[in-house]
Coordinates of C-alpha atoms in Angstrom, one line a residue:
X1 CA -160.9 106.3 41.6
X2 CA -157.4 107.3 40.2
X3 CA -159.2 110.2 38.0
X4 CA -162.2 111.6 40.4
X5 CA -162.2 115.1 40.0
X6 CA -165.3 116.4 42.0
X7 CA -166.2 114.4 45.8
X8 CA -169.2 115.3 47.6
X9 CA -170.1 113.8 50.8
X10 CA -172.6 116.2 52.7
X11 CA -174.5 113.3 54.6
X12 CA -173.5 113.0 58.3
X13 CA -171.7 109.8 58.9
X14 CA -171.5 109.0 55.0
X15 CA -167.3 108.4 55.0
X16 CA -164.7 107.5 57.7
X17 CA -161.4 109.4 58.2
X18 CA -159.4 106.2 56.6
X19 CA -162.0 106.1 54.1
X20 CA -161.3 109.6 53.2
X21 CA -157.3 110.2 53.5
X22 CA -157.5 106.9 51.1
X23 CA -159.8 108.8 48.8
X24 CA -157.6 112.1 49.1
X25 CA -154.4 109.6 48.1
X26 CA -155.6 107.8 45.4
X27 CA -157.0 111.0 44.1
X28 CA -154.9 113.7 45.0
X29 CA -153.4 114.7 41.0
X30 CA -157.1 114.8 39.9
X31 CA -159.1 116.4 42.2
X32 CA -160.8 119.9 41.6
X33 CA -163.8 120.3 43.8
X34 CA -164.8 118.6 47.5
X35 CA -167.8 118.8 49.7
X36 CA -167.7 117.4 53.0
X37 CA -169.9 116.9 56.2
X38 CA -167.3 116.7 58.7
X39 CA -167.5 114.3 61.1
X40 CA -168.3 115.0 65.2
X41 CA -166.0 114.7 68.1
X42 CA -167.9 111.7 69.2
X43 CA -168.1 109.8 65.7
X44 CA -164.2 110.2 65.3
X45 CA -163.7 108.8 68.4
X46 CA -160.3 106.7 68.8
X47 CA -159.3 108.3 65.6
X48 CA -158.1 111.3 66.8
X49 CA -155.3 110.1 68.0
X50 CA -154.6 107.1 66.2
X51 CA -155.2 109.3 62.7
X52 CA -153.3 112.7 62.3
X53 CA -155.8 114.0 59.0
X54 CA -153.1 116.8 58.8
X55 CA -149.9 114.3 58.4
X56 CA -151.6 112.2 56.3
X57 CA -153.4 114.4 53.8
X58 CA -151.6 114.7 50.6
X59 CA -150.9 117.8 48.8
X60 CA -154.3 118.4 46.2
X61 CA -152.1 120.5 43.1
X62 CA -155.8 120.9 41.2
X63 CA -158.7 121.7 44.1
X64 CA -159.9 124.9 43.7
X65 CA -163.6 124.3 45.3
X66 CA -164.0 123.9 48.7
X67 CA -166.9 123.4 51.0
X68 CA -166.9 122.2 54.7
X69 CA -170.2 121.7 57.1
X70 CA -168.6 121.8 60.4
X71 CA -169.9 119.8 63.6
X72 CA -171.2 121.6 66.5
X73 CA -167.4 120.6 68.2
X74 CA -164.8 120.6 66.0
X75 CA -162.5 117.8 67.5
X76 CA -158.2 119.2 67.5
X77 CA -157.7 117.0 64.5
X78 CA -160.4 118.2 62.4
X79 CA -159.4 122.0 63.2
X80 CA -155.7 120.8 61.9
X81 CA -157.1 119.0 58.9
X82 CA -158.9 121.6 57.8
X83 CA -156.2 124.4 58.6
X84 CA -154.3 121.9 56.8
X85 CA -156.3 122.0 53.6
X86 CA -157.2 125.4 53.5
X87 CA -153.1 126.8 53.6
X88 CA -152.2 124.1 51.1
X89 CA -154.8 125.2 48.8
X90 CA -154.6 129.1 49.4
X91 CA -152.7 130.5 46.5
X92 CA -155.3 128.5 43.8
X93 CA -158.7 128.1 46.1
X94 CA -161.3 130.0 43.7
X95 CA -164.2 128.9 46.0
X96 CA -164.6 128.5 50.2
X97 CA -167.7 127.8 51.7
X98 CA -167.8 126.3 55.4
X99 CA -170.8 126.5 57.3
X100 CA -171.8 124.9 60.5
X101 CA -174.8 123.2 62.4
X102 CA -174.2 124.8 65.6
X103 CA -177.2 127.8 66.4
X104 CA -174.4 128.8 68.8
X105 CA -171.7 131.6 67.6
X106 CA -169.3 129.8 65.4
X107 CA -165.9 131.9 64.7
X108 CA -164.1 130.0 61.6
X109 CA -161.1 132.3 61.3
X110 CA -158.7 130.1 63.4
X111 CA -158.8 127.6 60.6
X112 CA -157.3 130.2 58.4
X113 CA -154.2 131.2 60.7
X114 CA -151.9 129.4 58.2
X115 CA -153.3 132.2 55.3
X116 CA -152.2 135.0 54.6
X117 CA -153.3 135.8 51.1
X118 CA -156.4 134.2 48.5
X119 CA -155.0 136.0 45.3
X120 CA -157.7 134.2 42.9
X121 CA -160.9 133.4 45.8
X122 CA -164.2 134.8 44.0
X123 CA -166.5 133.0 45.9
X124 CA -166.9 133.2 49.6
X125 CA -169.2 131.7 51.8
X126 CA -168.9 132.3 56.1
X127 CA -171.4 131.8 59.0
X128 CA -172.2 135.8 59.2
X129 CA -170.7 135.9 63.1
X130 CA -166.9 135.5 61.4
X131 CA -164.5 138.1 62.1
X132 CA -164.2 139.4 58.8
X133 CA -160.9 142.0 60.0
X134 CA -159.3 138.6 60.4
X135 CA -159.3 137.3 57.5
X136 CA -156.5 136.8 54.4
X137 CA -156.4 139.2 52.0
X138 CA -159.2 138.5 49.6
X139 CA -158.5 141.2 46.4
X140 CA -160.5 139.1 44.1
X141 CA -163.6 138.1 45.6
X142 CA -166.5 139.0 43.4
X143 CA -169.0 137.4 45.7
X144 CA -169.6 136.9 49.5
X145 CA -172.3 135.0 51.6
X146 CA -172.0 135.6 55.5
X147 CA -174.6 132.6 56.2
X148 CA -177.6 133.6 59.0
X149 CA -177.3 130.3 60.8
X150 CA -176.6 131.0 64.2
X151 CA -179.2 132.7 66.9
X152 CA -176.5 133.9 68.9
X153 CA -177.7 138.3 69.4
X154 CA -176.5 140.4 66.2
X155 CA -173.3 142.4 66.3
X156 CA -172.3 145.1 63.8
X157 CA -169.8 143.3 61.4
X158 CA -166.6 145.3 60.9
X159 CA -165.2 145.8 57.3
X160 CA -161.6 146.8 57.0
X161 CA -161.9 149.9 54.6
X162 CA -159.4 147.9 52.2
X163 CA -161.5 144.5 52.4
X164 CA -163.0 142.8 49.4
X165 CA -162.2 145.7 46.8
X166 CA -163.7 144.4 43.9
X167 CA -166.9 142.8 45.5
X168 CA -170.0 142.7 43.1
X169 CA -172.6 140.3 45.4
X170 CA -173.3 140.4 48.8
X171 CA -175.7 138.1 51.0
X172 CA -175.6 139.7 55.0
X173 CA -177.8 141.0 57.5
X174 CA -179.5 144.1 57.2
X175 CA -178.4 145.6 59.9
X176 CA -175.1 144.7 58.2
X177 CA -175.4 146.2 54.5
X178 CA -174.1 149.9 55.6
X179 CA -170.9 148.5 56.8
X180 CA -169.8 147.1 53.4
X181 CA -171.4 150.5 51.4
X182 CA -169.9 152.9 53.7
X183 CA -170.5 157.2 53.1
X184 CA -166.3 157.5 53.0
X185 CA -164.9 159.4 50.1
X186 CA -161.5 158.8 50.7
X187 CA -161.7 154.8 50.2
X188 CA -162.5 153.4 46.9
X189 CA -166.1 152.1 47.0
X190 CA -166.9 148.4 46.6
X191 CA -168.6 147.8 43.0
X192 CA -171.7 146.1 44.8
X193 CA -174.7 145.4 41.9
X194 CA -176.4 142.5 43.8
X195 CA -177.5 142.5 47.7
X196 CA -179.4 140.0 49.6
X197 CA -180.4 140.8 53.3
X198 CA -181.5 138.0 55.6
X199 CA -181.3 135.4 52.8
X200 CA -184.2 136.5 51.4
X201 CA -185.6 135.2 47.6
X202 CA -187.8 132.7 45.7
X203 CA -187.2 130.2 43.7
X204 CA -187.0 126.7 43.3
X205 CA -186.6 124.3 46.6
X206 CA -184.1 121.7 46.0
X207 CA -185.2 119.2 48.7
X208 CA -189.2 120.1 48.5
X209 CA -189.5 120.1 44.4
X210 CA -191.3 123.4 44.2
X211 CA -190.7 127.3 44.4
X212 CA -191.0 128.6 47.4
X213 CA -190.2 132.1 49.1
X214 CA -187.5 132.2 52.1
X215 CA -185.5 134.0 54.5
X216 CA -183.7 134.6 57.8
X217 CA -184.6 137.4 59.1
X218 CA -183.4 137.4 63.2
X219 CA -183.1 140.1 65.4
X220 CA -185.2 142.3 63.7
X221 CA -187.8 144.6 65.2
X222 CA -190.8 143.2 66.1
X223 CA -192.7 145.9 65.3
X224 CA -193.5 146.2 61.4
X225 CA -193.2 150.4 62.0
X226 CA -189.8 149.6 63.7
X227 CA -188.6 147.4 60.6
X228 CA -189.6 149.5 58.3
X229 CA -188.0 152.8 59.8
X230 CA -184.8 150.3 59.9
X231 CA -184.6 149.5 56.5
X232 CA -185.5 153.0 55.1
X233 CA -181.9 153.9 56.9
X234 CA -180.1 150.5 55.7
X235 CA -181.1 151.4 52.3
X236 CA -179.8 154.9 52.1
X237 CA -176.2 153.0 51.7
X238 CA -177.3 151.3 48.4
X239 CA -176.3 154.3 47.2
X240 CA -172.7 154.3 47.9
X241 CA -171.8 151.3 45.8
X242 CA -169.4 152.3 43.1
X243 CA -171.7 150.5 40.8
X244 CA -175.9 151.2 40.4
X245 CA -177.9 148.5 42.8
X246 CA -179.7 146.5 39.8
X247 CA -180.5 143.2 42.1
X248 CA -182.0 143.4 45.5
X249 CA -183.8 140.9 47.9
X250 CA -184.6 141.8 51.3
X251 CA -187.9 140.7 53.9
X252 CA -189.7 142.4 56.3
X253 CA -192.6 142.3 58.6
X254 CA -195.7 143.4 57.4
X255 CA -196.1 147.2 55.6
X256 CA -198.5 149.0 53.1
X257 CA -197.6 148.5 49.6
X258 CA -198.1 152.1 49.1
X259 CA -194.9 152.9 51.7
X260 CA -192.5 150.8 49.0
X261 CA -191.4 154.2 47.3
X262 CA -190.1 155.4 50.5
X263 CA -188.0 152.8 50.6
X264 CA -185.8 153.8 47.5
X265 CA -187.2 157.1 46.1
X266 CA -185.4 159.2 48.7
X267 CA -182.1 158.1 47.8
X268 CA -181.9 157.8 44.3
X269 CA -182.3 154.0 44.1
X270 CA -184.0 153.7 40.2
X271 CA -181.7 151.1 38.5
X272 CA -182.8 147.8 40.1
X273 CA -183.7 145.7 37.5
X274 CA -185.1 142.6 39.8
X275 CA -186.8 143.5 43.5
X276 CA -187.4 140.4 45.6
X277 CA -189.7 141.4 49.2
X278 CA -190.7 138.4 51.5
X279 CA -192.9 139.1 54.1
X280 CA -192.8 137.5 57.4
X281 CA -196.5 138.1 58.3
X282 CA -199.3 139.2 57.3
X283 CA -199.5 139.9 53.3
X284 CA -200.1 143.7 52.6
X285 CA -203.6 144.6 51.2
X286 CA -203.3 144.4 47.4
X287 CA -206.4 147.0 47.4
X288 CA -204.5 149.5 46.2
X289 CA -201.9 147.8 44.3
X290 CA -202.5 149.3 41.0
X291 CA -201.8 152.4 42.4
X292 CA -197.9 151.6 42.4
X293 CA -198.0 151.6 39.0
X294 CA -197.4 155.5 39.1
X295 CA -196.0 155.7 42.5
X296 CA -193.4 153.3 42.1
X297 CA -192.9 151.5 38.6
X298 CA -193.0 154.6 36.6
X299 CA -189.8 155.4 38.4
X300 CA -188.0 152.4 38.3
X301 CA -187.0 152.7 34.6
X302 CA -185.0 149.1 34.3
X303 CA -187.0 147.1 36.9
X304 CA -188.2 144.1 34.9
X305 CA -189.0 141.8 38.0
X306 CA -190.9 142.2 40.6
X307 CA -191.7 139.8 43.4
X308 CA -193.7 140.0 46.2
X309 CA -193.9 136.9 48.4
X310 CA -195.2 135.8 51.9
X311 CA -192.8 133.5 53.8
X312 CA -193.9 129.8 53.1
X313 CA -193.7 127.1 55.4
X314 CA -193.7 124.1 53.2
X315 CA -193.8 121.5 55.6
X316 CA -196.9 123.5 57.1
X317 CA -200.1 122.0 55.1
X318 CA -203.0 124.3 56.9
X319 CA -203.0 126.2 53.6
X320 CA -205.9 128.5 53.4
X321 CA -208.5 127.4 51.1
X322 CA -211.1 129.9 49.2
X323 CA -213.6 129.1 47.2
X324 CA -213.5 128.8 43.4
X325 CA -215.8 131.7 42.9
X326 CA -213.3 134.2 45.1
X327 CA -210.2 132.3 43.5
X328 CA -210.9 133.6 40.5
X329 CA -211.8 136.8 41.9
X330 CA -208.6 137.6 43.4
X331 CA -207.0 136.1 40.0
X332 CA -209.0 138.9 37.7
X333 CA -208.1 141.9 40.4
X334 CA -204.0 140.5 40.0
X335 CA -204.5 141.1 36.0
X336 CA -206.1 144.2 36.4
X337 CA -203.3 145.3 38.3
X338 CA -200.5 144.3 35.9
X339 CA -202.7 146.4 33.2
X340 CA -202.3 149.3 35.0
X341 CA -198.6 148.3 36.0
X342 CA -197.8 148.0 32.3
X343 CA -199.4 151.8 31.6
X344 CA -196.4 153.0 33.9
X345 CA -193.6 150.8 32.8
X346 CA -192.8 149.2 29.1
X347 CA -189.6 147.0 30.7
X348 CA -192.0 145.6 33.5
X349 CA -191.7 141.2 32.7
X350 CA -192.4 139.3 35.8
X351 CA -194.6 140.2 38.3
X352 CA -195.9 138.2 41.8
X353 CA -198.4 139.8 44.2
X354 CA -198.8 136.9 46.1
X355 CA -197.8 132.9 46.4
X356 CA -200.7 132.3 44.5
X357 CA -199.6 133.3 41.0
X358 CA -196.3 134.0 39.1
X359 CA -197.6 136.1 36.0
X360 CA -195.0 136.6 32.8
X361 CA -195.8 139.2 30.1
X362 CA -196.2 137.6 26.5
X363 CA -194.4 138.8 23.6
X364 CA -198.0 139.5 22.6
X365 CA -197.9 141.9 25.4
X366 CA -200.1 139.7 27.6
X367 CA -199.9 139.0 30.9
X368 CA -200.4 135.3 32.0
X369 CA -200.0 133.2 34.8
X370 CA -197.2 130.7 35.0
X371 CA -199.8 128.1 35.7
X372 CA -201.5 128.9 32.1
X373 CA -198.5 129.3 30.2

């Protein structure tokens, strides 16, 4: 495979060390982009000392794209491999994402202790317990995942003031948001337009074949009172970004729909354009859902999206089941709702109240389900 420019092998045992230096050597002048599933301590075996990966691994002039799923060990050739890789390919990596399958702390910064400096890295994807004051200098990253895949208890990340300077997208913990949008005015502010706390959104399932709502939310009140009292003070940062906050996504226990407002109103928050909510509980009573209409969308000027999802287990098939008659109950009081939405807001597109229906305004003006479209 003389010309291969893109390898992905992200099935555990799918390729051998040998299998893979060969691969590395045959295409070293072609290859752009890799995804691997590194292998365990125990599946290496003998190898580690009959195979030095960081010897052996040719020089890659083309990869740009990286991304490594590390083993719950990382064996002392692996570590040097990878080192390996990553300071080879500093100066031209535009994309690094290495995350792990350890619900254990996982710190990946030792792998970068040959780096000093990603000059052209926009894309940047960590597990969210990395020591972010240890890493390279990283001036041109526009976006940046810290991954919520360890259970290990939550610490406060710590931003150096001068770190990621011209970030535009964010995925981290709540608890984590103020640290990148700090209330300093004598450092320049990051130009942050799209946050997403606890890997919270919807949208389409790659392994399951249908949309579905997500998130990973830990450590997190478990009172919804609690929660929402600590987003209310997460939130107050949005306003510190350089930029307006047009693209948020965040979940929380349950709350009534009529408390939303608080959540933005007080601190100027108007220019979102897309809002995302999961909730991780019960779903708030939609009773008095048209009311936001004038409580909320009439001051959200640009907001053209607005999704409001319960957390769905898919694998779970104990979906509640109502009767035709109250199906299309609940489907009449939902378009009733958007009505009065759409009295409030003329930029208002997409709207979800619940799993049960994605509704899209017509050109015509009308609102209709995604299922009807």
């Amino acid at each position: 495979m003389p010309n291969l420019v893109r390898f992905s092998a992200l099935r555990p045992s799918i390729i051998k060390p040998g299998t893979l230096l060969a691969l590395l050597s045959t295409a070293s002048q072609t290859l752009e982009s890799i995804e691997l599933y590194m292998p365990t301590v125990q599946w290496i075996g003998n190898d580690i000392e009959s195979l030095p990966f960081a010897n052996l691994c040719p020089l890659l002039p083309r990869l740009h794209t990286v991304h490594l799923v590390l083993p719950t060990l990382v064996s002392p050739n692996t570590t040097a491999f990878i080192t390996h890789l990553l300071g080879s390919t500093a100066m031209r990596l535009e994309t690094l994402k290495l995350s792990h399958r350890s619900s254990d702390s996982f710190d990946t910064t030792p792998f970068f202790s040959s780096v000093h400096l990603w000059p052209v890295l926009r894309t940047l994807c960590l597990p969210s317990e990395t020591n972010l004051s240890r890493l390279p200098a990283s001036p041109s990253v526009r976006k940046l995942e810290l991954n919520l895949s360890s259970e290990a208890p939550h610490s406060h990340a710590t931003v150096p003031p001068s770190a990621f300077p011209v970030l535009e997208e964010l995925h981290c913990k709540h608890q984590d948001l103020p640290a990148f949008l700090p209330n300093y005015r004598d450092i320049v502010r990051r130009p942050i337009h799209t946050v997403v706390l606890d890997d919270a959104g919807y949208g389409r399932d790659a392994e399951y074949g249908m949309d579905a709502s997500r998130h990973a939310m830990r450590h997190a009140p478990d009172d919804p009172a609690r929660m929402f009292a600590a987003l209310r003070r997460v939130f107050a940062s949005l306003s510190h970004s350089a930029v307006p906050v047009t693209h948020l996504s965040f979940a929380m226990k349950r709350f009534e729909l009529l408390d939303l407002p608080s959540l933005f109103l007080p601190h100027g928050i108007q220019a979102l354009e897309t809002l995302t909510i999961v909730i991780d509980g019960e779903q708030p009573d939609a009773g008095h859902a048209d009311l936001l209409g004038q409580a909320f969308f009439a001051h959200m000027p640009r907001l053209h999206t607005f999704l409001l999802c319960e957390k769905l287990d898919i694998e779970d098939d104990s979906f509640s089941v109502v009767g035709l008659e109250e199906h299309s109950l609940r489907k009449a009081r939902q378009k009733t709702c958007l009505g009065t939405f759409s009295q409030h807001s003329a930029v208002l597109r997409r709207v979800m109240l619940t799993l049960d229906w994605e509704w899209r305004k017509s050109e015509s003006g009308e609102w209709e389900s995604v299922d009807d479209v």
